[in-house]
Amino acid sequence: MSKIRVYELAKNLGISSKKMISILEELDIDIKNHMSTLDEDIAKLVEDVVDEEKNDKQKRIKKDFKKVKQEPSKGKTENKNKKDKKTDSKGSGGMDRRVILPDKISVKELASKINKEPAQVIKKLFDYGVMATINQEIDFDSASIIVEEFGLKAEKEKNIVDEEENMFDIKQPDNPESLVPRPPIVTIMGHVDHGKTSLLDAIRETNVTAQEAGGITQHIGAYKINVDGKQIVFLDTPGHEAFTAMRARGAKVTDISVLVVAADDGVMPQTIEAINHSKAAKVPIIVAINKIDKPNANPDRVKQQLSEHGLIPEDWGGDTICVPVSALKKQGLDNLLEMILLVAEVAELKANPNRPAVGTIIEAKLDRGRGPVATVLVQNGTLKIGDAIVAGSAYGRVRAMIDDKGERVKQAGPSMPVEVLGLSDVPHAGDLLYTVEDDKLARQIADKRKEKQREAEFKASHQKVSLEELFNQIEKGEVKELNIIIKADVQGSVEALKQALERLSNDEVEVKVIHGGVGAITETDIMLAAASNAIVIGFNVRPEGNARKVAEKEQVDVRTYRVIYNAIEDIQLAMKGVLEPKFEETIQGRLEVRAVFKISGVGVIAGCYVLEGKVTRNSQVRVIRDGVIIFEGKVESLKRFKEDVKEVTAGYECGIGLEKFNDIKEGDILEVFVLKEVRES
């Protein structure tokens, strides 16, 4: 006797898998999910039920059609009633009798609102003993009296800023008739080096991994693909445990989690974290068992480990879909995509494109040429060019939108990822982005949020803290909180570091990140650190010239890192009192690149001006562009005119060649330094 899966039968009969499951439940047929198999006789029974329902539906449609033909005027009567009702709230001639007034308004603006000449308003005010000029502001009470004098009704403008939470209620239900199907948002999750990005590369046939430092994804991305006319949006989240915050954020905006587990490695700590995040967000999980092409691959062992964490594979009698794949050989990808679309179909994902847009900031950065750039995943409504928007303490107007293929688009509907240009500042990853009525309201909301943020950040200053002295101060009971300021190249890294460092809190001391931002470490950051007794941590960024001098003056401990593990380890060791720095960095000088020369057989030479200090031939150097480190290495050659020299001091020009690096641009800053070993005393 032949068997058929539930979803295959649904496809054959032209109905959804969800509808098929409800029919089977009504017939008291025991199934687990859409992957369950049905015998031939049960399949025939279901076919008869579906046919019968289709016939009943056709009869109902005919009956309703006859009813409409008999009552042709009903729709017109309803429209007339609506029109009459609308007219009731207005006075003669259809003019709205209500005038909305703010707390304060100028005489000129008030006259404009009530369609009167300013002189008439000034005369009325004079009658009440109020002397006012055309540009003078009057309060609501005075304005309301004047409005009523002209036979209108004054109403106080609601403080929209205070009511922003009510105004931006994304949970507010849409009319079911306005909802349309939307693409599923899928998060790729799993342990580091299990092939998450490689799997996504294989699906969208591009190479992201090659662009990432060390092959590890450190920034979140969103990509849209087409499968047989249907769209799927993928979120690629980083693998290292320090990026738990970013994975959690991915799970919050996602509909389906694809958990990638290497067949030769099995379930690892970050795999378990990913499972927990998905379960907490109540997101269905599809397991992609990757690297099945490897000789030591053992999919059954992976399934056994998954079952220990509550994910029972469907072929073992559970409800977790497990798909064997090979990102390298591109095996099993079609099956994986089919399963994603199947789960999405059962979930009946819908959104209303005809409402103000609401989305989530997936990533945000400061671009040298374009200003603040935010990757937004639109969740409901449609985002259009020219819309006034607010995201966290950033506001603006949508100046341009670029999709995941680098093409400019005029609008972005539900489940569409786009880069948005036009914000005033770099928002935080995870912030909700809303469209609002106008720029003024957006600015009001953003300013209020900034004010709250400032109040939280600035605290009374007290004794300065450094990592070297941290343990001693903890022992004396002087430090109950370790305040940290984080600056990084992108917002995602800020969130990740914040999450990782705050987890280091213990009974003696609470690690608290009081501020995080994108870009170089500035004087403002140093002054905030000085006032709050905080340590500044830079990830892939450096302090500006003046910021470094202020830090020395204010005795603020500034630490910079290229690898996230090192930052976490340093704080851990400092809290235990075993921090022993092996090397001390000394900044020798700073140079500005003012010209770039390409010389055949030699490479690229940077024509530089020494801003401060000096540069020597044995110096190590880092290239800083817009406050972000883009290279760290050695000075290969140093020349004055055509002569090789040992060093060049401040105020002079020189030519510098860097070892194994040619991507130098005008405006880059070269920071030269030496590392000296610190011997134990």
mmCIF file of C-alpha atoms in Angstrom, residues 50-375:
data_model
loop_
_atom_site.group_PDB
_atom_site.id
_atom_site.type_symbol
_atom_site.label_atom_id
_atom_site.label_comp_id
_atom_site.label_asym_id
_atom_site.label_seq_id
_atom_site.Cartn_x
_atom_site.Cartn_y
_atom_site.Cartn_z
ATOM 1 C CA VAL A 50 -12.115 18.345 0.233
ATOM 2 C CA ASP A 51 -14.242 17.813 -2.899
ATOM 3 C CA GLU A 52 -17.419 18.019 -0.811
ATOM 4 C CA GLU A 53 -16.265 21.283 0.821
ATOM 5 C CA LYS A 54 -15.463 22.806 -2.592
ATOM 6 C CA ASN A 55 -18.981 21.961 -3.855
ATOM 7 C CA ASP A 56 -20.573 23.513 -0.729
ATOM 8 C CA LYS A 57 -18.485 26.662 -1.189
ATOM 9 C CA GLN A 58 -19.620 27.073 -4.811
ATOM 10 C CA LYS A 59 -23.272 26.770 -3.721
ATOM 11 C CA ARG A 60 -22.765 29.463 -1.040
ATOM 12 C CA ILE A 61 -21.143 31.828 -3.573
ATOM 13 C CA LYS A 62 -24.107 31.460 -5.947
ATOM 14 C CA LYS A 63 -26.558 32.091 -3.073
ATOM 15 C CA ASP A 64 -24.680 35.235 -1.941
ATOM 16 C CA PHE A 65 -24.533 36.522 -5.505
ATOM 17 C CA LYS A 66 -28.332 36.254 -5.856
ATOM 18 C CA LYS A 67 -28.779 38.086 -2.519
ATOM 19 C CA VAL A 68 -26.577 40.984 -3.668
ATOM 20 C CA LYS A 69 -28.515 41.304 -6.928
ATOM 21 C CA GLN A 70 -31.787 41.581 -4.963
ATOM 22 C CA GLU A 71 -30.376 44.350 -2.631
ATOM 23 C CA PRO A 72 -28.385 46.658 -4.967
ATOM 24 C CA SER A 73 -28.941 49.831 -2.929
ATOM 25 C CA LYS A 74 -27.581 48.559 0.398
ATOM 26 C CA GLY A 75 -23.989 49.704 -0.227
ATOM 27 C CA LYS A 76 -25.121 53.170 -1.309
ATOM 28 C CA THR A 77 -27.290 53.578 1.822
ATOM 29 C CA GLU A 78 -24.331 52.699 4.075
ATOM 30 C CA ASN A 79 -22.114 55.245 2.315
ATOM 31 C CA LYS A 80 -24.793 57.916 2.717
ATOM 32 C CA ASN A 81 -25.079 57.214 6.455
ATOM 33 C CA LYS A 82 -21.293 57.505 6.827
ATOM 34 C CA LYS A 83 -21.311 60.814 4.963
ATOM 35 C CA ASP A 84 -24.129 62.220 7.138
ATOM 36 C CA LYS A 85 -22.307 61.139 10.290
ATOM 37 C CA LYS A 86 -19.155 62.904 9.118
ATOM 38 C CA THR A 87 -21.060 66.099 8.417
ATOM 39 C CA ASP A 88 -22.489 66.150 11.967
ATOM 40 C CA SER A 89 -19.047 66.896 13.443
ATOM 41 C CA LYS A 90 -18.708 69.958 11.226
ATOM 42 C CA GLY A 91 -20.465 73.257 11.086
ATOM 43 C CA SER A 92 -22.072 75.114 8.203
ATOM 44 C CA GLY A 93 -20.411 74.718 4.857
ATOM 45 C CA GLY A 94 -18.599 71.570 6.043
ATOM 46 C CA MET A 95 -15.931 73.578 7.917
ATOM 47 C CA ASP A 96 -14.392 71.796 10.927
ATOM 48 C CA ARG A 97 -15.379 73.807 14.049
ATOM 49 C CA ARG A 98 -12.509 72.361 16.161
ATOM 50 C CA VAL A 99 -9.156 74.131 16.403
ATOM 51 C CA ILE A 100 -6.229 72.134 17.826
ATOM 52 C CA LEU A 101 -3.863 74.359 19.819
ATOM 53 C CA PRO A 102 -0.477 73.679 21.472
ATOM 54 C CA ASP A 103 0.556 74.913 24.954
ATOM 55 C CA LYS A 104 1.905 78.121 23.406
ATOM 56 C CA ILE A 105 1.215 79.726 20.026
ATOM 57 C CA SER A 106 2.146 83.000 18.322
ATOM 58 C CA VAL A 107 -0.577 85.498 17.397
ATOM 59 C CA LYS A 108 0.306 85.080 13.716
ATOM 60 C CA GLU A 109 -0.050 81.271 13.838
ATOM 61 C CA LEU A 110 -3.338 81.519 15.754
ATOM 62 C CA ALA A 111 -4.777 83.921 13.155
ATOM 63 C CA SER A 112 -3.741 81.508 10.386
ATOM 64 C CA LYS A 113 -5.413 78.550 12.159
ATOM 65 C CA ILE A 114 -8.788 80.318 12.448
ATOM 66 C CA ASN A 115 -8.606 82.028 9.017
ATOM 67 C CA LYS A 116 -8.580 85.573 10.457
ATOM 68 C CA GLU A 117 -6.318 88.575 10.023
ATOM 69 C CA PRO A 118 -3.683 89.011 12.783
ATOM 70 C CA ALA A 119 -5.079 92.520 13.437
ATOM 71 C CA GLN A 120 -8.488 91.012 14.345
ATOM 72 C CA VAL A 121 -6.859 88.644 16.845
ATOM 73 C CA ILE A 122 -4.743 91.456 18.372
ATOM 74 C CA LYS A 123 -7.934 93.586 18.777
ATOM 75 C CA LYS A 124 -9.754 90.761 20.582
ATOM 76 C CA LEU A 125 -6.769 90.264 22.892
ATOM 77 C CA PHE A 126 -6.711 94.012 23.600
ATOM 78 C CA ASP A 127 -10.419 93.857 24.562
ATOM 79 C CA TYR A 128 -9.441 91.299 27.218
ATOM 80 C CA GLY A 129 -6.581 93.469 28.475
ATOM 81 C CA VAL A 130 -3.789 91.516 26.788
ATOM 82 C CA MET A 131 -1.263 93.622 24.864
ATOM 83 C CA ALA A 132 0.376 91.392 22.226
ATOM 84 C CA THR A 133 2.343 91.864 19.016
ATOM 85 C CA ILE A 134 2.005 89.713 15.882
ATOM 86 C CA ASN A 135 4.998 87.481 16.768
ATOM 87 C CA GLN A 136 4.346 87.276 20.513
ATOM 88 C CA GLU A 137 3.407 83.897 21.986
ATOM 89 C CA ILE A 138 0.264 83.482 24.104
ATOM 90 C CA ASP A 139 -0.720 80.525 26.303
ATOM 91 C CA PHE A 140 -3.468 78.002 25.567
ATOM 92 C CA ASP A 141 -6.024 79.607 27.919
ATOM 93 C CA SER A 142 -5.731 83.016 26.235
ATOM 94 C CA ALA A 143 -5.798 81.475 22.753
ATOM 95 C CA SER A 144 -8.874 79.335 23.543
ATOM 96 C CA ILE A 145 -10.863 82.422 24.636
ATOM 97 C CA ILE A 146 -10.068 84.149 21.331
ATOM 98 C CA VAL A 147 -10.989 81.022 19.339
ATOM 99 C CA GLU A 148 -14.377 80.805 21.101
ATOM 100 C CA GLU A 149 -14.952 84.519 20.475
ATOM 101 C CA PHE A 150 -14.914 83.697 16.758
ATOM 102 C CA GLY A 151 -17.482 80.881 17.239
ATOM 103 C CA LEU A 152 -15.034 77.982 17.122
ATOM 104 C CA LYS A 153 -14.116 75.311 19.674
ATOM 105 C CA ALA A 154 -10.543 75.064 21.026
ATOM 106 C CA GLU A 155 -8.953 71.698 21.839
ATOM 107 C CA LYS A 156 -5.550 71.192 23.447
ATOM 108 C CA GLU A 157 -2.966 69.394 21.357
ATOM 109 C CA LYS A 158 -1.988 66.064 22.895
ATOM 110 C CA ASN A 159 1.614 65.731 23.961
ATOM 111 C CA ILE A 160 2.484 63.140 21.348
ATOM 112 C CA VAL A 161 5.998 62.709 22.693
ATOM 113 C CA ASP A 162 4.622 61.521 26.058
ATOM 114 C CA GLU A 163 2.212 59.210 24.279
ATOM 115 C CA GLU A 164 4.723 57.755 21.820
ATOM 116 C CA GLU A 165 4.346 54.255 23.247
ATOM 117 C CA ASN A 166 0.605 54.311 22.555
ATOM 118 C CA MET A 167 1.204 55.869 19.164
ATOM 119 C CA PHE A 168 3.763 53.282 18.101
ATOM 120 C CA ASP A 169 1.913 50.161 19.235
ATOM 121 C CA ILE A 170 3.138 47.544 16.754
ATOM 122 C CA LYS A 171 0.979 44.942 18.475
ATOM 123 C CA GLN A 172 -2.138 46.844 17.449
ATOM 124 C CA PRO A 173 -4.084 44.317 15.360
ATOM 125 C CA ASP A 174 -4.667 44.957 11.668
ATOM 126 C CA ASN A 175 -7.955 44.363 9.926
ATOM 127 C CA PRO A 176 -7.769 40.714 8.691
ATOM 128 C CA GLU A 177 -8.948 41.868 5.251
ATOM 129 C CA SER A 178 -5.908 44.167 4.941
ATOM 130 C CA LEU A 179 -3.378 41.377 5.597
ATOM 131 C CA VAL A 180 -1.451 39.809 2.721
ATOM 132 C CA PRO A 181 1.096 36.931 2.736
ATOM 133 C CA ARG A 182 4.695 37.993 3.408
ATOM 134 C CA PRO A 183 8.044 36.193 2.950
ATOM 135 C CA PRO A 184 9.353 34.243 5.964
ATOM 136 C CA ILE A 185 12.328 35.715 7.870
ATOM 137 C CA VAL A 186 14.817 32.937 8.571
ATOM 138 C CA THR A 187 17.731 33.117 11.009
ATOM 139 C CA ILE A 188 20.787 30.942 10.433
ATOM 140 C CA MET A 189 22.056 29.927 13.890
ATOM 141 C CA GLY A 190 24.557 27.486 15.377
ATOM 142 C CA HIS A 191 28.081 26.996 16.698
ATOM 143 C CA VAL A 192 31.153 28.774 15.317
ATOM 144 C CA ASP A 193 32.735 27.079 12.275
ATOM 145 C CA HIS A 194 29.787 24.752 11.696
ATOM 146 C CA GLY A 195 29.234 26.294 8.254
ATOM 147 C CA LYS A 196 26.444 28.842 8.775
ATOM 148 C CA THR A 197 27.816 31.489 6.400
ATOM 149 C CA SER A 198 29.044 28.840 3.954
ATOM 150 C CA LEU A 199 25.522 27.402 3.842
ATOM 151 C CA LEU A 200 24.064 30.833 3.169
ATOM 152 C CA ASP A 201 26.741 31.421 0.513
ATOM 153 C CA ALA A 202 25.776 28.176 -1.186
ATOM 154 C CA ILE A 203 22.108 29.210 -1.134
ATOM 155 C CA ARG A 204 22.622 32.687 -2.579
ATOM 156 C CA GLU A 205 25.701 31.727 -4.625
ATOM 157 C CA THR A 206 27.981 34.504 -3.371
ATOM 158 C CA ASN A 207 30.997 34.528 -1.117
ATOM 159 C CA VAL A 208 30.639 36.422 2.142
ATOM 160 C CA THR A 209 33.109 34.353 4.174
ATOM 161 C CA ALA A 210 36.106 35.535 2.148
ATOM 162 C CA GLN A 211 35.380 39.132 3.209
ATOM 163 C CA GLU A 212 35.301 38.319 6.934
ATOM 164 C CA ALA A 213 38.444 38.516 9.097
ATOM 165 C CA GLY A 214 39.615 34.993 9.814
ATOM 166 C CA GLY A 215 36.520 33.535 8.179
ATOM 167 C CA ILE A 216 34.355 34.376 11.228
ATOM 168 C CA THR A 217 31.227 36.462 10.695
ATOM 169 C CA GLN A 218 31.299 39.436 13.061
ATOM 170 C CA HIS A 219 28.502 41.595 11.662
ATOM 171 C CA ILE A 220 24.885 40.642 11.090
ATOM 172 C CA GLY A 221 23.483 40.730 7.544
ATOM 173 C CA ALA A 222 20.134 40.227 5.825
ATOM 174 C CA TYR A 223 19.640 38.741 2.357
ATOM 175 C CA LYS A 224 16.605 37.985 0.171
ATOM 176 C CA ILE A 225 16.387 35.054 -2.254
ATOM 177 C CA ASN A 226 13.771 33.704 -4.686
ATOM 178 C CA VAL A 227 12.684 30.054 -4.685
ATOM 179 C CA ASP A 228 10.206 29.031 -7.383
ATOM 180 C CA GLY A 229 8.572 32.458 -7.361
ATOM 181 C CA LYS A 230 8.453 32.658 -3.562
ATOM 182 C CA GLN A 231 10.790 34.801 -1.444
ATOM 183 C CA ILE A 232 12.755 33.937 1.706
ATOM 184 C CA VAL A 233 14.695 36.477 3.796
ATOM 185 C CA PHE A 234 17.790 35.155 5.584
ATOM 186 C CA LEU A 235 19.493 36.685 8.615
ATOM 187 C CA ASP A 236 23.095 35.576 9.030
ATOM 188 C CA THR A 237 24.167 35.921 12.687
ATOM 189 C CA PRO A 238 27.724 35.601 14.028
ATOM 190 C CA GLY A 239 28.889 32.404 15.665
ATOM 191 C CA HIS A 240 31.079 33.348 18.641
ATOM 192 C CA GLU A 241 29.438 33.138 22.070
ATOM 193 C CA ALA A 242 30.134 36.828 22.730
ATOM 194 C CA PHE A 243 27.579 37.635 20.052
ATOM 195 C CA THR A 244 24.741 36.088 22.052
ATOM 196 C CA ALA A 245 22.977 39.447 22.076
ATOM 197 C CA MET A 246 22.957 39.593 18.282
ATOM 198 C CA ARG A 247 21.659 36.039 17.995
ATOM 199 C CA ALA A 248 18.933 36.844 20.506
ATOM 200 C CA ARG A 249 18.029 39.887 18.442
ATOM 201 C CA GLY A 250 17.878 37.740 15.322
ATOM 202 C CA ALA A 251 15.511 35.312 17.027
ATOM 203 C CA LYS A 252 13.167 38.146 18.022
ATOM 204 C CA VAL A 253 12.607 39.319 14.460
ATOM 205 C CA THR A 254 12.636 35.895 12.875
ATOM 206 C CA ASP A 255 9.869 33.452 11.906
ATOM 207 C CA ILE A 256 11.968 30.302 11.483
ATOM 208 C CA SER A 257 15.355 29.293 12.928
ATOM 209 C CA VAL A 258 17.636 27.123 10.823
ATOM 210 C CA LEU A 259 20.002 25.471 13.288
ATOM 211 C CA VAL A 260 23.218 24.442 11.553
ATOM 212 C CA VAL A 261 25.011 21.513 13.209
ATOM 213 C CA ALA A 262 28.180 19.981 11.732
ATOM 214 C CA ALA A 263 27.758 16.235 11.171
ATOM 215 C CA ASP A 264 31.393 15.648 12.174
ATOM 216 C CA ASP A 265 31.298 17.805 15.331
ATOM 217 C CA GLY A 266 27.808 17.516 16.841
ATOM 218 C CA VAL A 267 25.962 19.706 19.347
ATOM 219 C CA MET A 268 28.250 22.352 20.938
ATOM 220 C CA PRO A 269 27.700 25.086 23.617
ATOM 221 C CA GLN A 270 26.598 27.720 21.105
ATOM 222 C CA THR A 271 24.264 25.193 19.471
ATOM 223 C CA ILE A 272 22.499 24.844 22.832
ATOM 224 C CA GLU A 273 22.364 28.669 23.180
ATOM 225 C CA ALA A 274 20.757 28.920 19.742
ATOM 226 C CA ILE A 275 18.163 26.265 20.692
ATOM 227 C CA ASN A 276 17.313 28.169 23.888
ATOM 228 C CA HIS A 277 16.972 31.510 22.058
ATOM 229 C CA SER A 278 14.644 29.998 19.484
ATOM 230 C CA LYS A 279 12.527 28.275 22.125
ATOM 231 C CA ALA A 280 12.309 31.471 24.193
ATOM 232 C CA ALA A 281 11.118 33.362 21.116
ATOM 233 C CA LYS A 282 8.679 30.496 20.306
ATOM 234 C CA VAL A 283 10.196 30.125 16.856
ATOM 235 C CA PRO A 284 9.990 26.831 14.929
ATOM 236 C CA ILE A 285 13.376 25.149 14.408
ATOM 237 C CA ILE A 286 14.608 23.361 11.290
ATOM 238 C CA VAL A 287 17.916 21.536 11.752
ATOM 239 C CA ALA A 288 20.396 21.565 8.860
ATOM 240 C CA ILE A 289 22.920 18.779 9.496
ATOM 241 C CA ASN A 290 25.872 20.193 7.546
ATOM 242 C CA LYS A 291 29.145 18.652 6.288
ATOM 243 C CA ILE A 292 27.590 15.253 5.488
ATOM 244 C CA ASP A 293 30.222 14.913 2.738
ATOM 245 C CA LYS A 294 32.996 14.492 5.341
ATOM 246 C CA PRO A 295 34.250 10.928 5.897
ATOM 247 C CA ASN A 296 33.757 11.130 9.686
ATOM 248 C CA ALA A 297 30.214 12.568 9.422
ATOM 249 C CA ASN A 298 27.716 10.936 11.807
ATOM 250 C CA PRO A 299 24.181 12.386 11.368
ATOM 251 C CA ASP A 300 22.636 9.803 13.728
ATOM 252 C CA ARG A 301 24.892 10.954 16.583
ATOM 253 C CA VAL A 302 23.768 14.559 15.916
ATOM 254 C CA LYS A 303 20.103 13.491 16.039
ATOM 255 C CA GLN A 304 20.738 11.673 19.312
ATOM 256 C CA GLN A 305 22.333 14.796 20.832
ATOM 257 C CA LEU A 306 19.485 16.995 19.566
ATOM 258 C CA SER A 307 16.889 14.705 21.150
ATOM 259 C CA GLU A 308 18.643 15.206 24.509
ATOM 260 C CA HIS A 309 17.803 18.915 24.201
ATOM 261 C CA GLY A 310 14.148 18.401 23.304
ATOM 262 C CA LEU A 311 14.490 18.391 19.501
ATOM 263 C CA ILE A 312 13.181 14.955 18.420
ATOM 264 C CA PRO A 313 13.735 14.370 14.661
ATOM 265 C CA GLU A 314 10.531 13.665 12.720
ATOM 266 C CA ASP A 315 11.915 10.376 11.375
ATOM 267 C CA TRP A 316 12.353 9.310 15.030
ATOM 268 C CA GLY A 317 8.702 10.075 15.754
ATOM 269 C CA GLY A 318 9.205 13.726 16.771
ATOM 270 C CA ASP A 319 8.253 17.008 15.140
ATOM 271 C CA THR A 320 11.680 18.536 14.376
ATOM 272 C CA ILE A 321 12.568 18.613 10.685
ATOM 273 C CA CYS A 322 16.189 17.534 10.119
ATOM 274 C CA VAL A 323 17.682 18.040 6.663
ATOM 275 C CA PRO A 324 21.122 16.576 5.770
ATOM 276 C CA VAL A 325 23.065 19.112 3.683
ATOM 277 C CA SER A 326 26.542 19.866 2.393
ATOM 278 C CA ALA A 327 27.294 23.550 1.844
ATOM 279 C CA LEU A 328 30.557 22.606 0.113
ATOM 280 C CA LYS A 329 29.016 20.126 -2.351
ATOM 281 C CA LYS A 330 25.667 22.007 -2.503
ATOM 282 C CA GLN A 331 23.723 18.879 -1.530
ATOM 283 C CA GLY A 332 20.273 18.931 0.050
ATOM 284 C CA LEU A 333 19.769 22.693 -0.396
ATOM 285 C CA ASP A 334 16.563 22.353 -2.442
ATOM 286 C CA ASN A 335 15.085 20.105 0.240
ATOM 287 C CA LEU A 336 16.032 22.610 2.967
ATOM 288 C CA LEU A 337 14.404 25.500 1.088
ATOM 289 C CA GLU A 338 11.276 23.398 0.469
ATOM 290 C CA MET A 339 11.001 22.655 4.196
ATOM 291 C CA ILE A 340 11.404 26.378 5.041
ATOM 292 C CA LEU A 341 8.577 27.317 2.655
ATOM 293 C CA LEU A 342 6.458 24.479 4.051
ATOM 294 C CA VAL A 343 6.848 25.631 7.671
ATOM 295 C CA ALA A 344 6.156 29.216 6.546
ATOM 296 C CA GLU A 345 2.984 28.093 4.764
ATOM 297 C CA VAL A 346 1.700 26.362 7.899
ATOM 298 C CA ALA A 347 2.450 29.497 9.966
ATOM 299 C CA GLU A 348 0.397 31.627 7.497
ATOM 300 C CA LEU A 349 2.700 34.652 7.795
ATOM 301 C CA LYS A 350 0.899 37.874 6.905
ATOM 302 C CA ALA A 351 1.362 41.628 7.221
ATOM 303 C CA ASN A 352 -0.404 44.838 6.233
ATOM 304 C CA PRO A 353 1.607 46.756 3.601
ATOM 305 C CA ASN A 354 -0.849 49.699 3.683
ATOM 306 C CA ARG A 355 0.108 51.218 7.039
ATOM 307 C CA PRO A 356 3.005 53.284 8.452
ATOM 308 C CA ALA A 357 6.168 51.190 8.447
ATOM 309 C CA VAL A 358 7.612 49.500 11.531
ATOM 310 C CA GLY A 359 10.972 47.731 11.315
ATOM 311 C CA THR A 360 13.993 46.613 13.318
ATOM 312 C CA ILE A 361 17.530 47.978 12.978
ATOM 313 C CA ILE A 362 19.635 44.908 12.136
ATOM 314 C CA GLU A 363 22.922 46.780 11.810
ATOM 315 C CA ALA A 364 24.070 50.401 11.809
ATOM 316 C CA LYS A 365 27.329 52.169 10.984
ATOM 317 C CA LEU A 366 28.817 55.543 10.131
ATOM 318 C CA ASP A 367 29.868 55.677 6.472
ATOM 319 C CA ARG A 368 32.425 58.281 5.383
ATOM 320 C CA GLY A 369 30.609 59.323 2.227
ATOM 321 C CA ARG A 370 26.992 58.577 3.093
ATOM 322 C CA GLY A 371 26.745 59.419 6.803
ATOM 323 C CA PRO A 372 24.752 57.194 9.210
ATOM 324 C CA VAL A 373 23.614 54.024 7.420
ATOM 325 C CA ALA A 374 21.143 51.577 9.002
ATOM 326 C CA THR A 375 20.172 48.107 7.784
#
